[in-house]
């Protein structure tokens, strides 16, 4: 099999093989199907779900994020989580790297299904970020703002082994 030159710069991992790509496709489909149904527990609907790496030098860090954001306006301006409406309403983001961020920092109230205590925490995040990443259709560079920027930063933290508790205790 031929290999591709998608290197994960944070782990200095091996080159990507086609078997890795097929694994990402299969696992991201499983995640998308999981996002179509409510989850048991405190956070019934996920706006994004990250994938745990199978091996330490795994060249593909990825997560699935709801294109619609996972939040909906409620009467009076309050927001609540909504389920993924359609299977293709989710995007797989592979090997994201924040290449630029704005100066503005916001406090985000975040929860995570990976945390044992499942408490929401106020976490400092950049309001705007520019991210290089791969999709199944090629390399992309895109600006994300507010809620979407928070989701991307949260999932990148997962891949880097940083929890909400860690981010809560330490500033950006």
Short mmCIF file of C-alpha atoms in Angstrom, two decimals:
data_model
loop_
_atom_site.label_atom_id
_atom_site.label_comp_id
_atom_site.label_asym_id
_atom_site.label_seq_id
_atom_site.Cartn_x
_atom_site.Cartn_y
_atom_site.Cartn_z
CA UNK A 1 0.00 0.00 0.00
CA UNK A 2 1.11 3.51 -0.74
CA UNK A 3 1.42 5.92 2.16
CA UNK A 4 0.36 9.54 2.38
CA UNK A 5 2.28 12.44 3.84
CA UNK A 6 -0.22 13.44 6.52
CA UNK A 7 2.00 13.72 9.56
CA UNK A 8 0.64 14.58 12.97
CA UNK A 9 3.12 17.28 14.09
CA UNK A 10 2.28 17.03 17.78
CA UNK A 11 3.24 13.38 18.12
CA UNK A 12 5.86 13.04 15.36
CA UNK A 13 4.00 9.93 14.31
CA UNK A 14 4.53 7.55 11.45
CA UNK A 15 3.19 8.10 7.95
CA UNK A 16 -0.46 7.40 7.29
CA UNK A 17 -1.33 4.12 5.59
CA UNK A 18 -4.56 3.42 3.74
CA UNK A 19 -5.57 1.08 6.57
CA UNK A 20 -5.47 4.12 8.90
CA UNK A 21 -7.75 6.06 6.57
CA UNK A 22 -10.24 3.19 6.38
CA UNK A 23 -10.21 2.95 10.20
CA UNK A 24 -11.02 6.67 10.48
CA UNK A 25 -13.86 6.34 7.98
CA UNK A 26 -15.32 3.34 9.84
CA UNK A 27 -14.93 4.89 13.30
CA UNK A 28 -16.26 8.30 12.27
CA UNK A 29 -19.35 6.61 10.83
CA UNK A 30 -19.87 4.84 14.15
CA UNK A 31 -19.53 8.14 15.99
CA UNK A 32 -22.00 9.85 13.63
CA UNK A 33 -24.56 7.08 14.23
CA UNK A 34 -24.01 7.43 17.99
CA UNK A 35 -24.63 11.19 17.76
CA UNK A 36 -28.08 10.58 16.23
CA UNK A 37 -29.44 9.25 19.55
CA UNK A 38 -29.49 10.71 23.07
CA UNK A 39 -26.73 9.54 25.41
CA UNK A 40 -27.54 8.30 28.91
CA UNK A 41 -26.51 10.69 31.66
CA UNK A 42 -26.17 14.38 32.19
CA UNK A 43 -25.22 15.40 28.62
CA UNK A 44 -27.79 13.73 26.37
CA UNK A 45 -26.68 15.33 23.09
CA UNK A 46 -23.10 15.72 21.97
CA UNK A 47 -22.01 18.60 19.75
CA UNK A 48 -18.75 16.81 19.11
CA UNK A 49 -17.10 13.52 19.98
CA UNK A 50 -13.39 12.83 19.83
CA UNK A 51 -11.79 9.52 19.02
CA UNK A 52 -9.34 7.87 21.39
CA UNK A 53 -6.14 7.00 19.62
CA UNK A 54 -5.54 3.30 19.27
CA UNK A 55 -1.74 3.44 19.52
CA UNK A 56 0.64 6.07 20.93
CA UNK A 57 2.08 7.03 17.56
CA UNK A 58 -1.30 7.02 15.80
CA UNK A 59 -0.92 9.41 12.86
CA UNK A 60 -4.59 10.37 12.72
CA UNK A 61 -6.14 12.35 15.55
CA UNK A 62 -9.74 13.04 14.67
CA UNK A 63 -13.13 13.99 15.98
CA UNK A 64 -16.64 14.40 14.66
CA UNK A 65 -18.37 17.74 15.10
CA UNK A 66 -22.00 18.65 14.42
CA UNK A 67 -22.11 21.16 11.53
CA UNK A 68 -25.16 22.81 13.11
CA UNK A 69 -23.35 23.36 16.38
CA UNK A 70 -25.53 21.27 18.68
CA UNK A 71 -27.25 24.27 20.30
CA UNK A 72 -30.62 25.77 19.58
CA UNK A 73 -32.21 29.03 20.68
CA UNK A 74 -34.98 28.63 23.21
CA UNK A 75 -37.63 31.25 23.96
CA UNK A 76 -36.02 34.04 25.97
CA UNK A 77 -32.56 33.52 24.45
CA UNK A 78 -31.59 30.44 26.47
CA UNK A 79 -29.84 27.65 24.64
CA UNK A 80 -30.16 23.92 25.02
CA UNK A 81 -28.52 20.93 23.38
CA UNK A 82 -30.21 19.31 20.41
CA UNK A 83 -29.47 15.96 18.76
CA UNK A 84 -27.75 15.62 15.42
CA UNK A 85 -30.59 15.89 12.92
CA UNK A 86 -29.11 13.94 10.06
CA UNK A 87 -26.20 11.58 9.56
CA UNK A 88 -24.44 13.87 7.09
CA UNK A 89 -24.90 16.85 9.41
CA UNK A 90 -21.61 15.96 11.09
CA UNK A 91 -18.10 16.65 9.88
CA UNK A 92 -14.99 14.56 10.56
CA UNK A 93 -11.97 16.75 11.32
CA UNK A 94 -8.59 15.03 11.07
CA UNK A 95 -5.27 16.27 12.56
CA UNK A 96 -6.41 19.80 13.39
CA UNK A 97 -3.78 22.42 14.19
CA UNK A 98 -4.64 25.90 15.44
CA UNK A 99 -2.41 28.13 13.33
CA UNK A 100 -3.72 31.46 14.59
CA UNK A 101 -6.02 32.83 17.28
CA UNK A 102 -7.51 36.18 18.13
CA UNK A 103 -6.67 38.26 21.19
CA UNK A 104 -10.13 37.95 22.71
CA UNK A 105 -10.61 35.29 25.36
CA UNK A 106 -14.04 34.19 26.51
CA UNK A 107 -15.19 32.02 29.41
CA UNK A 108 -17.05 28.99 28.23
CA UNK A 109 -19.26 26.78 30.40
CA UNK A 110 -18.22 23.30 29.25
CA UNK A 111 -19.18 19.77 30.08
CA UNK A 112 -17.61 16.55 28.91
CA UNK A 113 -18.76 12.95 28.75
CA UNK A 114 -15.16 11.85 29.40
CA UNK A 115 -15.03 13.46 32.84
CA UNK A 116 -15.91 11.22 35.76
CA UNK A 117 -17.63 13.93 37.81
CA UNK A 118 -19.51 15.32 34.78
CA UNK A 119 -19.51 18.82 36.28
CA UNK A 120 -19.60 21.79 33.97
CA UNK A 121 -16.65 24.16 34.33
CA UNK A 122 -15.95 27.71 33.22
CA UNK A 123 -12.96 27.44 30.92
CA UNK A 124 -11.03 30.19 29.13
CA UNK A 125 -10.94 29.77 25.35
CA UNK A 126 -9.98 31.91 22.38
CA UNK A 127 -13.01 33.52 20.77
CA UNK A 128 -11.66 33.12 17.21
CA UNK A 129 -9.26 30.53 15.84
CA UNK A 130 -7.94 29.59 12.42
CA UNK A 131 -7.39 25.87 12.00
CA UNK A 132 -5.60 23.71 9.42
CA UNK A 133 -7.13 20.24 9.20
CA UNK A 134 -7.97 17.40 6.86
CA UNK A 135 -11.36 16.05 5.86
CA UNK A 136 -12.15 13.10 3.63
CA UNK A 137 -12.15 15.62 0.77
CA UNK A 138 -8.72 17.13 1.34
CA UNK A 139 -6.86 19.77 3.36
CA UNK A 140 -8.77 22.79 4.68
CA UNK A 141 -8.01 26.03 6.49
CA UNK A 142 -10.95 27.67 8.18
CA UNK A 143 -11.81 30.30 10.75
CA UNK A 144 -14.06 29.25 13.62
CA UNK A 145 -15.71 31.65 16.05
CA UNK A 146 -17.49 31.47 19.40
CA UNK A 147 -19.23 28.14 20.04
CA UNK A 148 -17.57 26.38 17.08
CA UNK A 149 -14.13 27.67 18.18
CA UNK A 150 -14.81 26.38 21.69
CA UNK A 151 -15.76 22.90 20.35
CA UNK A 152 -12.62 22.68 18.23
CA UNK A 153 -10.37 23.76 21.12
CA UNK A 154 -12.10 21.30 23.47
CA UNK A 155 -11.55 18.37 21.09
CA UNK A 156 -7.93 19.33 20.37
CA UNK A 157 -7.39 19.37 24.13
CA UNK A 158 -8.68 15.77 24.25
CA UNK A 159 -6.17 14.71 21.62
CA UNK A 160 -3.39 16.47 23.57
CA UNK A 161 -4.42 14.76 26.83
CA UNK A 162 -5.74 17.96 28.45
CA UNK A 163 -8.99 17.65 30.41
CA UNK A 164 -11.55 20.33 31.29
CA UNK A 165 -10.27 20.14 34.87
CA UNK A 166 -6.72 20.85 33.67
CA UNK A 167 -7.93 23.77 31.56
CA UNK A 168 -10.09 25.01 34.46
CA UNK A 169 -7.11 25.09 36.84
CA UNK A 170 -4.68 26.65 34.36
CA UNK A 171 -5.23 29.59 32.04
CA UNK A 172 -4.65 29.42 28.30
#
